[in-house]
Short mmCIF file of C-alpha atoms and ligand atoms in Angstrom, two decimals:
data_model
loop_
_atom_site.label_atom_id
_atom_site.label_comp_id
_atom_site.label_asym_id
_atom_site.label_seq_id
_atom_site.Cartn_x
_atom_site.Cartn_y
_atom_site.Cartn_z
CA MET A 1 63.22 -18.77 47.34
CA ALA A 2 66.15 -18.45 44.98
CA LEU A 3 69.64 -19.98 45.04
CA VAL A 4 72.18 -17.44 43.77
CA ASN A 5 75.98 -17.95 44.07
CA GLY A 6 75.66 -20.40 46.94
CA VAL A 7 73.38 -18.15 48.98
CA LEU A 8 69.76 -19.13 49.53
CA HIS A 9 67.56 -16.04 49.27
CA ILE A 10 64.16 -16.44 50.88
CA SER A 11 61.16 -14.15 50.78
CA ALA A 12 60.24 -13.14 54.33
CA GLU A 13 56.67 -14.31 53.83
CA LEU A 14 58.03 -17.88 54.05
CA LYS A 15 59.75 -17.26 57.37
CA ASN A 16 57.20 -19.22 59.38
CA ASN A 17 56.57 -21.87 56.75
CA LEU A 18 57.49 -25.12 58.49
CA GLN A 19 58.82 -26.88 55.39
CA ILE A 20 61.14 -23.98 54.65
CA VAL A 21 62.31 -23.79 58.26
CA ASP A 22 63.13 -27.51 58.13
CA PHE A 23 64.81 -27.16 54.76
CA TYR A 24 67.20 -24.32 55.48
CA GLY A 25 67.74 -25.64 59.01
CA SER A 26 69.04 -28.94 57.72
CA LEU A 27 71.21 -27.27 55.07
CA ARG A 28 72.67 -24.98 57.67
CA ARG A 29 73.53 -27.83 60.01
CA ARG A 30 75.58 -29.35 57.22
CA GLY A 31 77.28 -26.03 56.61
CA ILE A 32 76.36 -26.11 52.95
CA LEU A 33 74.66 -22.80 52.50
CA THR A 34 74.13 -19.39 53.92
CA TYR A 35 70.68 -17.87 53.59
CA GLU A 36 69.14 -14.43 53.68
CA PHE A 37 65.59 -13.22 54.19
CA HIS A 38 64.20 -10.37 52.11
CA LYS A 39 61.04 -8.33 52.33
CA PRO A 40 58.53 -9.91 49.90
CA GLU A 41 58.46 -6.93 47.52
CA GLU A 42 62.26 -6.66 47.60
CA PHE A 43 62.55 -10.38 46.93
CA ASP A 44 60.17 -10.11 43.98
CA SER A 45 62.04 -7.27 42.35
CA THR A 46 65.52 -8.77 42.85
CA PHE A 47 65.09 -12.51 42.55
CA ALA A 48 61.80 -13.06 40.73
CA SER A 49 63.51 -14.41 37.61
CA GLN A 50 65.68 -16.91 39.55
CA ALA A 51 63.05 -17.99 42.05
CA ALA A 52 61.64 -21.50 42.26
CA ARG A 53 57.86 -21.51 41.90
CA THR A 54 55.16 -24.09 41.97
CA GLY A 55 51.63 -23.94 40.58
CA HIS A 56 50.41 -20.38 40.16
CA ALA A 57 53.09 -17.76 39.93
CA GLU A 58 53.00 -15.17 42.68
CA ASN A 59 51.87 -12.44 40.29
CA GLU A 60 49.02 -14.69 39.11
CA VAL A 61 47.80 -15.08 42.69
CA GLN A 62 48.01 -11.34 43.12
CA GLN A 63 46.06 -10.78 39.91
CA TYR A 64 43.47 -13.29 41.14
CA ALA A 65 43.09 -11.26 44.35
CA ILE A 66 42.66 -8.01 42.42
CA ASP A 67 40.11 -9.66 40.10
CA LEU A 68 38.25 -11.05 43.12
CA ILE A 69 37.77 -7.54 44.52
CA LYS A 70 36.63 -6.38 41.08
CA ASP A 71 34.12 -9.28 40.84
CA ALA A 72 32.74 -8.41 44.27
CA PHE A 73 32.42 -4.78 43.22
CA ASP A 74 30.64 -5.76 39.98
CA THR A 75 28.06 -7.80 41.89
CA GLY A 76 27.50 -4.93 44.32
CA ALA A 77 28.92 -6.84 47.30
CA SER A 78 29.81 -5.06 50.54
CA ASP A 79 32.07 -7.83 51.87
CA ILE A 80 34.16 -10.77 50.73
CA HIS A 81 34.55 -13.72 53.09
CA LEU A 82 37.37 -16.22 52.59
CA MET A 83 37.38 -19.30 54.75
CA ASP A 84 40.34 -21.65 54.70
CA SER A 85 39.25 -24.90 56.32
CA GLY A 86 42.45 -26.83 55.64
CA LEU A 87 41.02 -28.88 52.75
CA TYR A 88 39.72 -26.05 50.63
CA THR A 89 38.92 -22.34 50.76
CA ILE A 90 35.36 -21.11 50.32
CA ILE A 91 34.84 -17.59 49.00
CA ARG A 92 31.52 -15.86 49.58
CA PHE A 93 30.18 -12.37 48.80
CA ARG A 94 27.78 -10.41 50.97
CA CYS A 95 25.23 -8.65 48.76
CA LEU A 96 22.32 -6.63 50.19
CA GLY A 97 23.20 -8.05 53.58
CA MET A 98 23.07 -11.71 52.54
CA LEU A 99 25.98 -14.10 51.97
CA THR A 100 26.11 -15.99 48.68
CA ASP A 101 28.69 -18.53 47.51
CA HIS A 102 31.13 -17.18 44.95
CA THR A 103 33.66 -19.94 44.43
CA GLN A 104 35.80 -22.60 46.06
CA LEU A 105 39.59 -23.02 45.74
CA ASN A 106 41.93 -25.84 46.65
CA ALA A 107 43.70 -25.41 49.99
CA GLU A 108 47.09 -24.45 48.59
CA LEU A 109 45.82 -21.72 46.27
CA GLY A 110 43.34 -20.50 48.90
CA GLN A 111 46.04 -20.12 51.53
CA ARG A 112 48.35 -18.33 49.13
CA LEU A 113 45.51 -16.02 48.12
CA ILE A 114 44.80 -15.15 51.76
CA ALA A 115 48.49 -14.53 52.46
CA CYS A 116 48.84 -12.47 49.28
CA ILE A 117 45.86 -10.25 50.13
CA TYR A 118 47.41 -9.52 53.50
CA GLN A 119 51.08 -9.08 52.69
CA LYS A 120 51.10 -7.90 49.08
CA LEU A 121 47.94 -5.84 48.70
CA SER A 122 47.46 -4.45 52.21
CA GLN A 123 49.22 -1.85 54.24
CA SER A 124 49.41 -3.48 57.62
CA ALA A 125 51.22 -3.47 60.92
CA ASP A 126 53.01 -6.77 60.31
CA THR A 127 54.65 -7.49 56.98
CA CYS A 128 53.93 -11.20 57.17
CA PHE A 129 50.64 -13.00 57.25
CA SER A 130 50.41 -15.43 60.13
CA PRO A 131 47.49 -17.88 60.17
CA THR A 132 47.72 -18.24 63.95
CA GLU A 133 47.30 -14.54 64.70
CA ARG A 134 44.48 -12.03 64.49
CA GLN A 135 45.55 -9.40 61.96
CA ASP A 136 44.23 -6.18 60.44
CA GLY A 137 45.18 -4.43 57.24
CA ARG A 138 43.89 -2.06 54.65
CA ILE A 139 44.08 -2.02 50.86
CA ALA A 140 44.22 1.55 49.66
CA GLN A 141 46.51 1.52 46.63
CA ARG A 142 44.46 2.74 43.66
CA ASN A 143 45.68 0.22 41.09
CA TYR A 144 44.39 -2.67 43.22
CA LEU A 145 40.89 -1.21 43.52
CA PRO A 146 37.83 -0.73 41.27
CA PRO A 147 36.92 2.92 40.56
CA ASN A 148 34.29 3.55 43.26
CA VAL A 149 35.93 1.62 46.07
CA HIS A 150 38.23 3.95 47.99
CA SER A 151 39.68 1.25 50.23
CA VAL A 152 39.19 -2.28 51.54
CA ARG A 153 39.46 -3.17 55.21
CA VAL A 154 41.09 -6.55 55.79
CA HIS A 155 40.67 -8.64 58.91
CA SER A 156 41.84 -12.20 59.49
CA GLU A 157 40.93 -14.43 62.36
CA PRO A 158 42.48 -17.83 63.22
CA ILE A 159 39.75 -20.45 63.51
CA GLU A 160 39.57 -23.88 65.10
CA CYS A 161 39.85 -26.33 62.26
CA ALA A 162 40.12 -30.10 62.72
CA GLN A 163 40.79 -30.77 59.02
CA ALA A 164 43.83 -28.52 58.77
CA GLN A 165 47.21 -30.08 59.45
CA SER A 166 48.06 -27.45 62.03
CA GLY A 167 44.55 -27.53 63.51
CA VAL A 168 44.19 -23.85 62.60
CA GLY A 169 42.26 -22.43 59.66
CA THR A 170 41.70 -18.83 58.65
CA SER A 171 38.62 -16.69 58.34
CA MET A 172 39.43 -13.54 56.39
CA SER A 173 36.89 -10.83 55.71
CA LEU A 174 37.30 -7.89 53.38
CA ARG A 175 34.98 -4.90 53.71
CA LEU A 176 34.70 -2.85 50.53
CA LEU A 177 34.44 0.81 51.43
CA TYR A 178 32.61 2.60 48.68
CA ASP A 179 32.62 6.30 48.10
CA ALA A 180 29.37 6.24 50.03
CA THR A 181 26.08 6.95 48.34
CA SER A 182 26.46 9.97 46.18
CA ALA A 183 23.80 11.85 48.18
CA LYS A 184 24.53 15.58 48.30
CA GLY A 185 23.04 18.78 49.64
CA SER A 186 21.44 19.49 53.00
CA LEU A 187 21.24 16.82 55.69
CA GLN A 188 17.51 16.40 54.97
CA GLU A 189 18.20 15.79 51.28
CA ARG A 190 20.98 13.31 52.02
CA MET A 191 18.93 11.44 54.63
CA ALA A 192 15.93 11.20 52.30
CA VAL A 193 18.14 9.34 49.81
CA LEU A 194 19.17 6.89 52.56
CA GLY A 195 15.49 6.21 53.35
CA PHE A 196 14.84 8.27 56.51
CA THR A 197 11.35 9.75 56.96
CA PRO A 198 10.84 13.55 56.76
CA ASN A 199 10.22 13.58 60.52
CA GLN A 200 13.51 11.77 61.21
CA CYS A 201 15.33 14.16 58.87
CA ASP A 202 13.97 17.14 60.82
CA THR A 203 14.95 15.62 64.17
CA ALA A 204 18.51 14.96 62.95
CA GLN A 205 18.74 18.45 61.48
CA PHE A 206 17.66 19.86 64.85
CA LEU A 207 20.37 17.80 66.58
CA THR A 208 23.09 19.21 64.30
CA ARG A 209 22.15 22.69 65.47
CA ARG A 210 22.65 22.10 69.19
CA THR A 211 25.60 21.21 71.40
CA GLY A 212 25.76 17.96 73.33
CA LEU A 213 26.26 14.32 72.53
CA THR A 214 24.33 12.46 69.84
CA ILE A 215 24.94 8.73 69.62
CA ILE A 216 24.25 6.53 66.61
CA SER A 217 23.84 2.79 67.04
CA GLY A 218 23.05 -0.32 65.05
CA PRO A 219 24.75 -3.57 64.05
CA THR A 220 27.94 -3.62 61.98
CA GLY A 221 27.21 -3.24 58.27
CA HIS A 222 23.91 -1.40 58.77
CA GLY A 223 25.04 2.00 57.55
CA LYS A 224 26.10 3.83 60.74
CA SER A 225 29.30 5.18 59.18
CA THR A 226 27.49 6.29 56.03
CA PHE A 227 24.91 8.19 58.07
CA LEU A 228 27.63 9.78 60.21
CA LYS A 229 29.55 10.78 57.09
CA HIS A 230 26.50 12.63 55.77
CA VAL A 231 25.89 14.31 59.13
CA MET A 232 29.47 15.60 59.26
CA GLU A 233 29.74 16.63 55.61
CA SER A 234 26.41 18.44 55.57
CA MET A 235 27.48 20.32 58.71
CA THR A 236 30.80 21.38 57.17
CA GLU A 237 28.97 22.60 54.06
CA ARG A 238 26.40 24.56 56.06
CA ASN A 239 28.88 25.95 58.57
CA PRO A 240 32.39 26.07 57.07
CA GLU A 241 33.51 28.58 59.73
CA LYS A 242 33.50 25.88 62.41
CA ALA A 243 36.33 23.42 63.17
CA TYR A 244 35.47 19.75 62.64
CA PHE A 245 37.58 16.86 63.95
CA SER A 246 37.07 13.13 63.77
CA ILE A 247 38.75 10.27 65.60
CA GLU A 248 38.23 6.88 63.99
CA ASP A 249 40.10 3.63 64.22
CA PRO A 250 40.44 3.20 61.28
CA PRO A 251 38.72 5.94 59.22
CA GLU A 252 36.02 4.42 56.99
CA TYR A 253 35.54 7.29 54.56
CA PRO A 254 37.39 10.43 53.59
CA LEU A 255 35.27 13.23 55.12
CA LYS A 256 35.22 16.50 53.24
CA GLY A 257 36.02 19.47 55.50
CA VAL A 258 36.80 17.29 58.52
CA ARG A 259 40.25 16.89 60.07
CA GLN A 260 40.59 13.15 60.57
CA VAL A 261 43.05 12.67 63.42
CA LEU A 262 45.52 9.82 62.99
CA ILE A 263 45.69 7.12 65.60
CA SER A 264 49.36 6.36 65.92
CA SER A 265 49.55 2.85 67.20
CA ASN A 266 49.18 -0.47 65.48
CA ASP A 267 49.87 -2.41 68.62
CA ARG A 268 46.65 -3.83 69.98
CA SER A 269 47.66 -3.43 73.62
CA THR A 270 48.40 0.29 73.35
CA ARG A 271 45.61 1.02 70.89
CA SER A 272 43.02 2.10 73.45
CA GLY A 273 45.57 4.52 74.90
CA ALA A 274 46.39 5.90 71.44
CA TYR A 275 42.68 6.25 70.67
CA CYS A 276 42.09 8.28 73.81
CA ASP A 277 45.26 10.34 73.18
CA ALA A 278 43.83 11.21 69.76
CA ILE A 279 40.56 12.41 71.35
CA ALA A 280 42.53 14.48 73.87
CA GLY A 281 44.63 15.87 71.01
CA ALA A 282 41.53 16.86 69.04
CA MET A 283 40.11 18.55 72.15
CA ARG A 284 43.27 20.67 72.47
CA SER A 285 42.97 21.69 68.80
CA ASP A 286 40.09 24.11 69.45
CA PRO A 287 37.27 22.07 67.88
CA ASP A 288 33.60 23.01 67.53
CA VAL A 289 32.34 19.65 66.37
CA LEU A 290 33.86 16.31 67.30
CA MET A 291 33.13 12.93 65.80
CA ILE A 292 34.18 9.84 67.73
CA GLY A 293 34.01 6.82 65.42
CA GLU A 294 33.11 4.39 68.14
CA ILE A 295 32.82 4.61 71.91
CA ARG A 296 34.52 1.40 72.94
CA TYR A 297 36.57 2.37 75.96
CA VAL A 298 35.64 4.07 79.21
CA GLU A 299 38.14 6.87 78.48
CA ALA A 300 36.43 7.59 75.15
CA ALA A 301 33.01 7.76 76.84
CA VAL A 302 34.35 10.12 79.53
CA ALA A 303 36.01 12.31 76.89
CA ALA A 304 32.75 12.48 74.90
CA ILE A 305 30.81 13.55 78.00
CA ASP A 306 33.43 16.17 78.93
CA ALA A 307 33.40 17.56 75.39
CA ALA A 308 29.60 17.83 75.47
CA LEU A 309 29.68 19.49 78.91
CA THR A 310 32.13 22.11 77.64
CA GLY A 311 29.74 23.17 74.89
CA HIS A 312 30.83 21.08 71.92
CA SER A 313 28.71 19.19 69.47
CA VAL A 314 29.78 15.54 69.69
CA TRP A 315 28.72 12.72 67.37
CA ALA A 316 29.63 9.12 68.11
CA THR A 317 28.60 5.52 67.46
CA ILE A 318 28.14 2.71 69.95
CA HIS A 319 26.87 -0.88 69.84
CA ALA A 320 23.34 -1.14 71.27
CA ASN A 321 20.02 -2.89 70.55
CA ASN A 322 17.84 0.20 70.11
CA ALA A 323 17.97 3.95 70.69
CA MET A 324 17.08 3.80 74.40
CA GLY A 325 19.41 0.81 74.77
CA ILE A 326 22.30 3.22 74.19
CA ILE A 327 21.80 4.45 77.76
CA ALA A 328 22.27 0.97 79.24
CA ARG A 329 25.37 0.44 77.10
CA LEU A 330 26.88 3.77 78.22
CA VAL A 331 26.14 2.94 81.84
CA SER A 332 27.95 -0.38 81.56
CA ILE A 333 30.98 1.26 79.90
CA LEU A 334 31.10 4.02 82.52
CA ALA A 335 30.37 1.85 85.56
CA THR A 336 34.02 1.75 86.61
CA HIS A 337 34.49 5.51 86.29
CA TYR A 338 31.45 7.19 87.89
CA ARG A 339 29.65 6.17 91.03
CA ASN A 340 26.35 6.99 89.33
CA PRO A 341 26.81 7.03 85.54
CA LEU A 342 23.11 7.81 84.90
CA GLU A 343 23.50 11.18 86.68
CA GLN A 344 26.40 12.07 84.39
CA ILE A 345 24.81 10.89 81.14
CA CYS A 346 21.21 12.04 81.57
CA ASP A 347 22.07 15.70 81.89
CA HIS A 348 20.45 18.13 79.45
CA ASN A 349 23.87 19.58 78.63
CA VAL A 350 25.26 16.15 77.83
CA LEU A 351 22.78 13.91 76.05
CA ALA A 352 21.22 15.48 72.96
CA GLY A 353 20.16 12.59 70.74
CA LEU A 354 19.89 8.82 70.36
CA GLU A 355 19.66 7.02 67.04
CA TYR A 356 19.33 3.37 66.02
CA GLN A 357 19.16 1.92 62.53
CA ARG A 358 19.09 -1.26 60.50
CA LEU A 359 19.24 -1.70 56.74
CA LEU A 360 16.51 -3.66 54.94
CA PRO A 361 16.73 -5.02 51.37
CA MET A 362 14.32 -3.29 48.97
CA LEU A 363 12.06 -5.23 46.62
CA CYS A 364 12.73 -5.01 42.89
CA PRO A 365 9.83 -2.90 41.54
CA SER A 366 9.85 -4.85 38.26
CA CYS A 367 9.30 -8.35 39.64
CA LYS A 368 7.83 -7.99 43.15
CA ILE A 369 4.50 -9.78 43.70
CA ARG A 370 1.44 -8.30 45.40
CA LEU A 371 0.53 -10.52 48.34
CA MET A 372 -3.22 -10.27 47.63
CA ASP A 373 -2.69 -11.38 44.03
CA LEU A 374 -1.33 -14.73 45.19
CA LYS A 375 -3.81 -17.57 45.53
CA PRO A 376 -4.25 -18.37 49.26
CA GLU A 377 -2.59 -21.78 48.85
CA LYS A 378 0.43 -20.08 47.21
CA ARG A 379 0.89 -17.40 49.85
CA GLN A 380 2.51 -19.72 52.36
CA GLN A 381 5.42 -20.27 49.91
CA HIS A 382 6.16 -16.56 49.81
CA LEU A 383 5.26 -15.66 53.37
CA PRO A 384 5.46 -18.24 56.19
CA GLU A 385 2.25 -18.38 58.23
CA ASP A 386 3.83 -17.25 61.52
CA VAL A 387 5.19 -14.08 59.88
CA ALA A 388 1.83 -13.53 58.13
CA SER A 389 -0.01 -13.78 61.44
CA ARG A 390 2.32 -11.27 63.12
CA LEU A 391 1.90 -8.98 60.11
CA ARG A 392 -1.91 -9.15 60.50
CA ARG A 393 -1.54 -8.06 64.12
CA VAL A 394 0.43 -4.91 63.28
CA LEU A 395 -1.05 -4.01 59.90
CA ASP A 396 -4.77 -3.84 59.08
CA ASP A 397 -4.34 -2.50 55.58
CA ARG A 398 -2.38 -5.11 53.64
CA GLU A 399 -3.66 -4.06 50.19
CA SER A 400 -0.28 -2.91 48.92
CA VAL A 401 1.97 -5.39 50.69
CA TYR A 402 4.38 -7.01 48.24
CA VAL A 403 6.64 -10.05 48.55
CA ARG A 404 9.88 -10.98 46.81
CA GLY A 405 9.41 -12.15 43.23
CA ASN A 406 11.43 -14.66 41.26
CA GLY A 407 13.93 -12.13 39.96
CA CYS A 408 14.36 -10.50 36.58
CA GLU A 409 17.00 -8.88 34.39
CA LYS A 410 16.77 -5.59 36.29
CA CYS A 411 17.69 -7.11 39.67
CA ARG A 412 20.24 -9.74 38.54
CA LYS A 413 17.63 -12.40 39.33
CA ARG A 414 17.68 -11.47 43.02
CA GLY A 415 14.24 -9.96 43.40
CA LEU A 416 15.92 -7.20 45.41
CA ILE A 417 17.50 -3.86 44.56
CA GLY A 418 19.45 -1.80 47.08
CA GLN A 419 18.80 -1.26 50.76
CA THR A 420 16.84 1.24 52.80
CA VAL A 421 16.99 2.24 56.42
CA ALA A 422 14.58 1.40 59.27
CA ALA A 423 15.45 3.81 62.05
CA GLU A 424 14.45 5.60 65.22
CA ILE A 425 15.79 9.02 66.18
CA VAL A 426 15.18 10.49 69.62
CA ALA A 427 15.87 14.10 70.56
CA THR A 428 15.96 14.18 74.35
CA ASP A 429 14.22 16.76 76.53
CA GLN A 430 14.16 17.50 80.28
CA GLU A 431 11.20 15.26 81.02
CA MET A 432 12.55 12.27 79.11
CA LEU A 433 15.97 12.69 80.73
CA GLY A 434 14.18 12.66 84.10
CA PHE A 435 12.73 9.20 83.40
CA LEU A 436 16.06 7.97 82.08
CA ARG A 437 17.89 9.28 85.16
CA GLU A 438 15.57 7.15 87.30
CA GLY A 439 16.51 4.19 85.11
CA ASN A 440 12.91 3.96 83.88
CA ILE A 441 13.58 3.25 80.21
CA PRO A 442 10.07 1.87 79.42
CA ARG A 443 8.51 5.10 80.77
CA ALA A 444 10.95 7.21 78.71
CA HIS A 445 10.09 5.17 75.62
CA GLU A 446 6.34 5.54 76.25
CA TYR A 447 6.74 9.29 76.75
CA TRP A 448 8.69 9.53 73.50
CA ILE A 449 6.02 7.62 71.52
CA LYS A 450 2.91 9.18 73.08
CA GLU A 451 3.96 12.73 73.88
CA LYS A 452 6.63 13.42 71.29
CA GLY A 453 5.20 11.47 68.34
CA GLY A 454 8.23 9.19 68.23
CA ARG A 455 8.25 6.11 66.04
CA SER A 456 10.32 2.97 66.62
CA TYR A 457 12.51 1.34 63.98
CA VAL A 458 10.14 -1.66 63.93
CA ASP A 459 7.22 0.65 63.13
CA HIS A 460 9.32 2.30 60.44
CA ALA A 461 9.90 -1.17 58.94
CA VAL A 462 6.17 -1.99 59.12
CA GLU A 463 5.47 1.25 57.23
CA LEU A 464 7.91 0.16 54.50
CA ILE A 465 6.12 -3.21 54.29
CA LYS A 466 2.76 -1.46 54.08
CA GLU A 467 3.99 0.66 51.17
CA GLY A 468 5.25 -2.42 49.34
CA HIS A 469 8.96 -1.50 49.44
CA VAL A 470 10.11 -4.33 51.69
CA ASP A 471 9.28 -8.05 51.96
CA PRO A 472 7.72 -8.85 55.39
CA TYR A 473 9.67 -12.07 55.86
CA LEU A 474 13.04 -10.52 54.90
CA ALA A 475 12.26 -7.47 57.03
CA GLU A 476 11.77 -9.63 60.11
CA GLU A 477 14.97 -11.56 59.35
CA ARG A 478 16.97 -8.35 59.15
CA LEU A 479 15.31 -6.57 62.06
CA GLY A 480 16.26 -9.39 64.39
CA VAL A 481 12.94 -9.01 66.25
CA PRO A 482 9.34 -10.04 65.43
CA LEU A 483 7.18 -7.49 63.60
CA ASN A 484 4.91 -7.20 66.66
CA PHE A 485 7.91 -6.54 68.92
CA ASN A 486 6.47 -3.30 70.29
CA GLN A 487 3.12 -4.89 71.24
CA VAL A 488 4.78 -7.79 72.98
CA PHE A 489 7.91 -6.39 74.60
CA VAL A 490 7.74 -2.64 74.92
CA SER A 491 5.19 -1.02 77.18
CA GLY A 492 3.62 1.97 75.51
CA GLY A 493 3.97 0.43 72.05
CA ARG A 494 0.98 0.32 69.77
ZN1 LIG B 501 13.50 -7.92 39.46
#
């Protein structure tokens, strides 16, 4: 704030600051001063020189935030987590899927950093950061970002926090959106770079050539958007005479050759309506291929099915636990709309493909250790016995299994370099859809494995372990299921 000619000028970011409210409230009651609020950037440009500051100047905090994003980029992080617990703020980076501590700040600086990231760096619906509200923003201005990061998605969440004075802390996460893997060329070439098998590449290529709905699934941060980007861009390159539309909330990547429809609502309550309006708008724009970022609402699922039924190629993502699990998820979303959702979904004109993927960290080729080269008494340190015993059950040939080494110069002492995909891709056919329509998912899965030569994402991971690209223990951690999952839980598995 700044006192100029008897008027107290206050930056709007301090509007909800209790001390400030008390301060100007008491002054006002005594009739001493008038006060004015200004937008933070307006305040900075007009009153910066007269303003009262404590500790770090505002521009220093902003520079700290910009440097933090740069540091994360330099270490190859995908996310930055800031957690304000009232007493201090912990900052962690997610690299290769794993969180590591970066630094810790005192509470005051941490809170100012969080507020600064939201209200100075981000474009967001609300101008002011509020620790008690859930807020979303996006950093897209070039001079705040390292060269290969095209934007940063910002999300803050109020958290229960006994140590904070107000009882509320903040969890803020920043997702760095890179100009995704520089893979180019045909879909097969791009997918090979991401780690898909030749068979999976062919199946996906086949799916891009037919109409109907193909759904991609997997946990957040496991490369769904990157895969979808390559599907769309390779299609626009191969077939530029078609019209491509995408509806995403918000868009993760710029997609070459794709019209990315804007969703015009920042209000959470009307957002689902705006999302569905955008799909309807794209449908009226004479599209050939439609990409729906995520099927979250029943209206979006219905629109996707209608688009497929009317002869369009539709690509979408959904949250599910495996490729066949997509069916169950769709049924639960559509349960309020159709009397029998399975009839609608499992139609040959509707459901074309199902995909599921997870990303696994890859071993550093320079320092990985061959399991067989370890003395038996040492093996337990690198591979816990329960994982080793499950590995023996699914893999007879363990000659070229490698485990994580102690790190070297080449891998920044991590023992790991990059990530690769473990996936399953199903192209449906009449017979499989018949089993699915009856709700017999195990039978459909068995048919896919035995008759169609399908391979599950767990088997894909086991193959990567067998070839020495992935550590068995880390693979199991990241898969979220035991390595012998198919033997134990899925009928028709190996
Ligand atoms: Zn190494």
